[in-house]
Structure formats: structure tokens, C-alpha cells
Short mmCIF file of C-alpha atoms in Angstrom, two decimals:
data_model
loop_
_atom_site.label_atom_id
_atom_site.label_comp_id
_atom_site.label_asym_id
_atom_site.label_seq_id
_atom_site.Cartn_x
_atom_site.Cartn_y
_atom_site.Cartn_z
CA MET A 12 78.23 127.90 87.55
CA LYS A 13 78.12 125.70 84.54
CA LEU A 14 81.38 124.72 82.59
CA GLU A 15 80.62 123.36 79.00
CA VAL A 16 83.32 122.03 76.84
CA ASN A 17 82.08 121.55 73.17
CA ASN A 18 83.93 119.85 70.34
CA LEU A 19 87.25 120.03 71.83
CA GLN A 20 90.27 119.25 69.68
CA LYS A 21 93.95 118.99 70.12
CA SER A 22 96.93 117.57 68.21
CA PHE A 23 100.52 117.50 68.88
CA GLY A 24 102.39 117.42 65.28
CA ASN A 25 100.42 114.86 63.05
CA LYS A 26 98.89 113.13 66.02
CA GLU A 27 95.39 114.21 66.99
CA VAL A 28 95.04 113.33 70.55
CA LEU A 29 91.52 114.68 71.37
CA HIS A 30 88.76 114.45 68.79
CA GLN A 31 85.75 116.66 69.30
CA ILE A 32 85.14 115.98 73.16
CA ASN A 33 82.06 117.26 74.74
CA PHE A 34 80.89 117.36 78.41
CA CYS A 35 79.49 119.76 81.01
CA VAL A 36 79.51 119.90 84.66
CA GLU A 37 77.70 122.07 87.22
CA SER A 38 78.50 123.42 90.78
CA GLY A 39 77.69 121.38 93.66
CA LYS A 40 78.41 118.25 91.36
CA ALA A 41 81.40 116.26 90.52
CA LEU A 42 82.16 115.03 87.05
CA GLY A 43 84.28 111.91 86.64
CA LEU A 44 86.88 112.06 83.85
CA LEU A 45 87.96 108.50 82.97
CA GLY A 46 90.30 106.65 80.68
CA ARG A 47 93.11 104.40 80.53
CA ASN A 48 96.55 106.09 80.35
CA GLY A 49 97.13 108.04 77.06
CA ALA A 50 93.37 108.43 76.58
CA GLY A 51 93.68 112.18 76.56
CA LYS A 52 92.53 113.13 80.23
CA THR A 53 95.56 114.95 81.28
CA THR A 54 95.60 116.94 77.92
CA THR A 55 91.94 117.89 78.41
CA ILE A 56 92.79 119.14 82.19
CA ARG A 57 95.78 121.12 80.68
CA ILE A 58 93.50 122.83 78.10
CA LEU A 59 91.08 123.69 80.97
CA MET A 60 93.95 125.12 83.12
CA ASP A 61 95.19 127.16 79.97
CA VAL A 62 98.46 125.32 80.04
CA PHE A 63 97.78 124.02 76.30
CA LYS A 64 95.52 125.82 73.73
CA SER A 65 93.07 123.75 71.83
CA ASP A 66 93.13 123.48 68.28
CA GLY A 67 89.43 123.58 68.14
CA GLY A 68 86.19 123.79 70.22
CA THR A 69 84.99 126.08 72.83
CA ILE A 70 84.91 126.05 76.69
CA LEU A 71 82.12 128.23 78.04
CA LEU A 72 81.21 129.18 81.80
CA ASP A 73 77.70 130.07 82.29
CA GLY A 74 77.57 130.61 78.50
CA LYS A 75 80.46 132.89 78.32
CA THR A 76 84.06 132.16 76.94
CA PHE A 77 85.82 130.60 79.87
CA ILE A 78 89.10 132.48 81.06
CA PRO A 79 90.97 130.46 83.63
CA LYS A 80 92.90 133.43 84.97
CA LYS A 81 89.65 135.28 86.18
CA PHE A 82 88.87 132.36 88.42
CA GLN A 83 90.21 130.55 91.46
CA ILE A 84 91.04 126.90 90.34
CA GLY A 85 92.35 124.31 92.59
CA TYR A 86 94.36 121.79 90.77
CA LEU A 87 95.63 118.54 92.46
CA PRO A 88 98.14 117.08 89.68
CA GLU A 89 98.90 113.38 89.37
CA GLU A 90 102.59 114.22 89.55
CA ARG A 91 103.05 116.12 92.72
CA GLY A 92 104.37 119.73 92.67
CA LEU A 93 105.45 120.79 96.03
CA TYR A 94 108.91 121.24 97.21
CA PRO A 95 110.54 118.26 99.34
CA LYS A 96 113.19 120.40 101.00
CA LYS A 97 110.93 123.40 102.07
CA THR A 98 109.01 123.52 105.17
CA ILE A 99 105.32 123.05 104.58
CA SER A 100 104.18 126.23 106.12
CA GLU A 101 106.72 128.29 104.06
CA GLN A 102 105.84 126.87 100.65
CA LEU A 103 101.93 126.73 101.38
CA GLU A 104 102.02 130.50 102.46
CA TYR A 105 104.11 131.27 99.17
CA MET A 106 101.72 129.29 97.09
CA GLY A 107 98.77 131.19 98.53
CA MET A 108 100.44 134.68 97.78
CA LEU A 109 101.24 133.43 94.14
CA ARG A 110 97.65 132.91 93.79
CA GLY A 111 96.55 136.50 95.07
CA LEU A 112 96.10 136.16 98.86
CA SER A 113 97.78 138.78 101.28
CA LYS A 114 100.59 137.27 103.48
CA LYS A 115 98.06 137.55 106.43
CA ASP A 116 95.61 135.50 104.63
CA ALA A 117 97.89 133.08 103.20
CA ARG A 118 99.27 132.30 106.68
CA LYS A 119 95.65 132.06 108.15
CA ASN A 120 94.52 129.86 105.34
CA THR A 121 97.68 127.52 105.74
CA LYS A 122 96.96 127.01 109.27
CA LYS A 123 93.25 126.23 108.75
CA TRP A 124 93.73 123.68 106.02
CA LEU A 125 96.60 121.96 107.75
CA VAL A 126 94.44 121.53 110.99
CA LYS A 127 91.48 120.46 108.75
CA MET A 128 93.82 117.82 107.06
CA GLY A 129 95.16 116.70 110.41
CA VAL A 130 98.94 117.64 109.72
CA GLU A 131 99.26 120.87 111.65
CA GLU A 132 101.97 119.26 113.93
CA TYR A 133 104.40 118.98 110.77
CA GLU A 134 103.90 122.79 109.63
CA ASN A 135 107.51 123.48 110.34
CA LYS A 136 108.87 120.10 109.01
CA LYS A 137 110.25 119.70 105.44
CA LEU A 138 107.84 117.81 103.29
CA GLU A 139 110.25 114.85 102.50
CA THR A 140 110.00 113.84 106.07
CA LEU A 141 106.50 113.07 105.88
CA SER A 142 104.91 110.01 105.07
CA LYS A 143 103.25 109.52 101.45
CA GLY A 144 99.89 109.99 102.92
CA ASN A 145 100.54 112.94 104.88
CA GLN A 146 102.44 114.54 101.83
CA GLN A 147 99.24 113.69 100.01
CA LYS A 148 97.14 115.59 102.60
CA VAL A 149 99.42 118.75 102.39
CA GLN A 150 99.16 118.75 98.66
CA LEU A 151 95.27 118.53 99.07
CA ALA A 152 95.48 121.58 101.41
CA GLN A 153 97.58 123.37 98.83
CA THR A 154 94.99 122.65 96.28
CA LEU A 155 92.10 124.25 98.33
CA LEU A 156 94.12 126.90 99.97
CA CYS A 157 92.59 129.82 98.12
CA ASP A 158 88.85 128.60 98.37
CA PRO A 159 88.88 127.71 94.61
CA GLN A 160 85.64 127.83 92.74
CA ILE A 161 86.63 125.30 90.46
CA ILE A 162 88.50 122.00 91.66
CA ILE A 163 90.33 119.49 89.59
CA LEU A 164 91.72 116.51 91.19
CA ASP A 165 93.81 114.00 89.39
CA GLU A 166 94.40 110.76 91.08
CA PRO A 167 93.71 112.26 94.70
CA PHE A 168 93.78 108.98 96.47
CA SER A 169 96.79 107.30 94.80
CA GLY A 170 98.84 105.38 97.70
CA LEU A 171 96.82 106.48 100.63
CA ASP A 172 95.69 103.98 103.41
CA PRO A 173 91.95 103.68 104.46
CA VAL A 174 92.35 106.17 107.33
CA ASN A 175 93.94 108.93 105.07
CA SER A 176 91.65 108.23 102.33
CA GLN A 177 88.77 108.87 104.58
CA VAL A 178 90.06 112.19 105.48
CA LEU A 179 90.26 113.30 101.92
CA LYS A 180 86.75 111.87 101.18
CA ASP A 181 85.22 114.01 103.67
CA VAL A 182 87.06 117.07 102.57
CA ILE A 183 86.16 116.55 98.99
CA ASN A 184 82.45 115.70 99.81
CA GLU A 185 82.48 118.94 101.77
CA GLN A 186 83.59 120.98 98.84
CA ILE A 187 80.91 119.53 96.47
CA GLN A 188 78.14 120.22 99.16
CA GLU A 189 79.51 123.74 99.38
CA GLY A 190 78.77 124.17 95.76
CA LYS A 191 82.20 123.88 94.14
CA LEU A 192 82.62 122.65 90.57
CA VAL A 193 84.56 119.60 90.91
CA ILE A 194 86.41 117.25 88.11
CA PHE A 195 87.71 114.19 89.37
CA SER A 196 90.03 111.78 87.49
CA SER A 197 91.00 108.51 88.84
CA HIS A 198 91.50 105.00 88.01
CA GLN A 199 90.00 103.94 91.30
CA MET A 200 86.43 103.44 90.11
CA SER A 201 85.02 103.05 93.69
CA TYR A 202 85.80 106.46 94.47
CA VAL A 203 84.34 107.88 91.12
CA GLU A 204 81.23 105.98 91.87
CA GLU A 205 81.00 107.63 95.52
CA PHE A 206 81.54 111.27 94.36
CA CYS A 207 80.40 111.59 90.75
CA ASP A 208 76.81 112.33 89.28
CA GLU A 209 78.06 112.37 85.77
CA ILE A 210 81.04 110.50 83.93
CA ILE A 211 82.86 110.64 80.76
CA ILE A 212 85.05 108.06 79.29
CA LEU A 213 87.67 108.76 76.90
CA ASN A 214 89.51 106.02 74.77
CA HIS A 215 92.34 106.94 72.52
CA GLY A 216 91.21 110.64 72.34
CA ASN A 217 87.64 109.80 71.58
CA LEU A 218 84.39 110.43 73.86
CA VAL A 219 83.09 106.75 74.04
CA LEU A 220 80.51 107.34 76.92
CA SER A 221 79.03 110.14 78.94
CA GLY A 222 76.24 111.00 80.96
CA ASN A 223 74.46 110.38 84.42
CA LEU A 224 76.16 107.40 86.17
CA LYS A 225 72.76 106.05 87.55
CA ASP A 226 71.28 106.17 84.14
CA ILE A 227 74.10 104.55 82.62
CA LYS A 228 74.39 101.73 85.06
CA ARG A 229 70.56 101.21 84.41
CA SER A 230 70.85 101.07 80.71
CA PHE A 231 74.02 98.72 80.76
CA GLY A 232 71.99 96.47 83.29
CA LYS A 233 68.64 96.41 81.23
CA GLY A 234 67.44 93.13 80.51
CA LYS A 235 69.98 91.27 82.92
CA LEU A 236 69.69 89.16 86.05
CA VAL A 237 72.22 87.86 88.32
CA LEU A 238 72.14 84.73 90.50
CA SER A 239 74.17 82.33 92.55
CA SER A 240 73.40 79.13 94.39
CA LEU A 241 74.37 77.72 97.68
CA ASN A 242 73.97 74.11 96.80
CA MET A 243 75.31 74.30 93.24
CA ASP A 244 78.74 75.23 92.10
CA VAL A 245 78.88 77.63 89.08
CA ASN A 246 79.58 74.77 86.55
CA GLN A 247 76.62 72.85 87.91
CA LEU A 248 74.31 75.94 87.79
CA MET A 249 75.54 76.95 84.32
CA LYS A 250 74.66 73.37 82.84
CA LEU A 251 71.29 73.57 84.38
CA LEU A 252 70.62 76.98 83.04
CA ASN A 253 71.86 75.83 79.28
CA ASP A 254 69.95 72.47 79.40
CA SER A 255 66.68 73.72 80.83
CA PHE A 256 66.27 77.53 80.73
CA ASN A 257 67.46 78.20 77.06
CA ASP A 258 64.08 79.26 75.77
CA LEU A 259 64.21 82.16 78.41
CA LEU A 260 67.74 83.13 78.86
CA GLU A 261 71.32 83.07 77.70
CA ILE A 262 74.44 83.16 80.01
CA GLU A 263 76.41 86.28 79.43
CA LYS A 264 79.41 85.81 81.81
CA VAL A 265 80.41 84.79 85.13
CA TYR A 266 81.56 87.21 87.60
CA GLN A 267 82.85 86.77 91.21
CA LYS A 268 81.02 83.11 91.41
CA ARG A 269 77.79 84.83 90.18
CA ILE A 270 76.18 84.37 86.95
CA ILE A 271 75.02 87.11 84.74
CA ILE A 272 72.23 86.03 82.31
CA LYS A 273 70.55 88.04 79.58
CA VAL A 274 66.68 87.37 79.35
CA LYS A 275 65.18 86.59 75.76
CA GLN A 276 61.63 87.96 76.61
CA LYS A 277 60.16 90.58 78.92
CA ASN A 278 58.80 89.81 82.16
CA VAL A 279 59.99 86.53 82.68
CA LYS A 280 61.85 87.07 85.97
CA ASP A 281 59.02 85.29 87.94
CA GLU A 282 58.90 82.26 85.64
CA ILE A 283 62.91 82.06 85.85
CA LEU A 284 62.64 82.03 89.57
CA LYS A 285 59.80 79.61 89.84
CA ARG A 286 61.78 76.98 87.56
CA LEU A 287 64.87 77.52 89.54
CA LEU A 288 63.00 76.70 92.79
CA GLY A 289 61.27 73.73 91.04
CA TYR A 290 64.70 72.22 90.25
CA HIS A 291 65.52 72.62 94.17
CA VAL A 292 68.03 75.49 93.56
CA ASP A 293 69.03 76.88 96.86
CA LEU A 294 69.48 80.55 95.86
CA GLU A 295 72.15 82.65 97.38
CA TYR A 296 71.41 85.65 95.23
CA PHE A 297 68.77 86.41 92.54
CA GLY A 298 67.97 89.94 91.31
CA LEU A 299 68.59 92.57 88.76
CA TYR A 300 71.94 93.17 87.40
CA GLU A 301 73.42 96.49 88.16
CA PRO A 302 77.15 96.62 86.58
CA SER A 303 79.95 98.28 88.43
CA LEU A 304 81.63 101.22 87.02
CA ASN A 305 84.66 99.07 86.54
CA ASP A 306 82.57 96.77 84.54
CA ILE A 307 81.33 99.49 82.22
CA PHE A 308 84.83 100.94 82.07
CA VAL A 309 86.33 97.64 80.81
CA GLU A 310 83.67 97.25 78.18
CA LYS A 311 84.16 100.68 76.76
CA ALA A 312 87.63 101.37 77.31
CA GLY A 313 89.28 97.95 77.09
CA ASP A 314 90.96 96.51 74.30
CA GLU A 315 89.06 94.71 71.57
#
């Protein structure tokens, strides 16, 4: 399947919150939907779920108008929606039947997913008696209960410890490998980098960046090197670079005790390395700069 969003627009009153948003995502891949609070991510998701109607644009699935009710969609909202005072099995079976499963299949799938998430021992417990991490695993079980073709995950790792995070990572990776179409929204960039082939970044309702994550990283790192030294601190190394290398490079920034430089000419990496060694710099690290998604996000969605 291929889901395409074209020129999506949405206003609330006189405030336009989405300005002609475009993206696409295919089965077997995950799209990272990124942005600061208020950027338009939740509005986009709610339009996809047919909770809101758009004011303009089209949503197509395999070239035809996307009608959400014709598909099984697994949605994990940031604000959790299960009932704290109901038992886990009771409400999961109920949710399954609401989404079209027979009572028998709802019970079968409930047991399957509780086992898969490692919380089967709590099936007759009220949700409120579980830890936050286990509640989150129950929420994901509910999301996947009906074997959805399209999965939308909004902050799925919020508040989880590393052990519970790994359980969720394994399940999400499995869904991607099974050919599901996944939209993944999170402020935790390390998870986005792990799962997503494509990303889009929204800022104040505008699409400010989109494309293949590897290509984006390569583009943002083009013409830049990163280095650090074992026998000079950052200030000493910066002084050396400013005094003796200004014909070849300029310092862009310092990040985690490493200096990121922008070269002024092509094919000068070897010359820079030769000069550094000539000044007896004991290099801890020297190589091409690849920005993290966090760096890219701050640059594109941070305040001026």
C-alpha cells in the first residue's frame, strides 16, 4: 500500500494550522512525523483517522481516495484511552469487538497480545493497578489487537524504562517487517532514527523538511568534518584552527567536546589531517560529520 497526503490544509476559525502538507508512506516502512508541540502533528493524525475533516487537499491510498473506515487502523494516542477501573481482558475484548472481531476472535487475540507483550499475568487485573510501563504495553496490545494494516503511534515510548522499551521496539520492528504501513510520531529522536526510513518535520503548520533520512543526513553533513584531540582541550584546538587553518576551513560549532568544521575547498581533508599531525595534534577523532536527527530537528524547528 502507498498512502499519499497532498496539499493538506486545516483551519480552526481564523487560524490556519496546516498549510499544504505533503508526504507519502509505503507498506513495510515507517514515516517519522516530527514537530514541536503545536506544530500540527496531532491535527494531521486526526484528519488521517477521519476525526477531523480537512479544509483542502487529498489523501490517497494506492491512488484512490482514502476512506479510513474501510481499513483496520491501529492508533496509539499520546493521551491514553483505556479505562483504569476495568479489567484488562474485559476491555481489550470489548475494543476488539467494537472494531469488528467476533467475541471468540477478540478473546483469542487478547490472549495472544498480552502474552506477546509480557503482561498476560495481569489479564484479570484492573488497568490502574499496573505500572506505567505495563499500562503502556497493554495500550500497544490494544492498538495491534485487530491486525491493522495501518499503524499510527504517537509517543509510544513515553515514560518507559529500557527493558519495556525493548519489548515495544521488537514488536514495532516486527510489524514493519510484516509489511504494515507505520506512521511514528515522537520527540525521542533516537527511536525515530531507529525505525524510520522517511521523515517529515512540521513547524507552525508548515512542512519545513521531508525525505529519506539517510539522504537528509548526508545533505546536512556535506562539506563538514568533525574532530577532537587527546592532548589539546577544545579552546586550544579552536585557537590552532583559527590561527593556522583559516585558508582551509571555518569553525561551525562545538558539540559534545568535538569541533565541527566547514571546509572552504573540495578535497582538502587529507591536507587538514597532514597539517594537524604536523602540529603534533593527538587526534581522538577525525572524520566526516554526520548530524544526528536531533541536530537537524533543532535547526529546522527551533526558534530563530
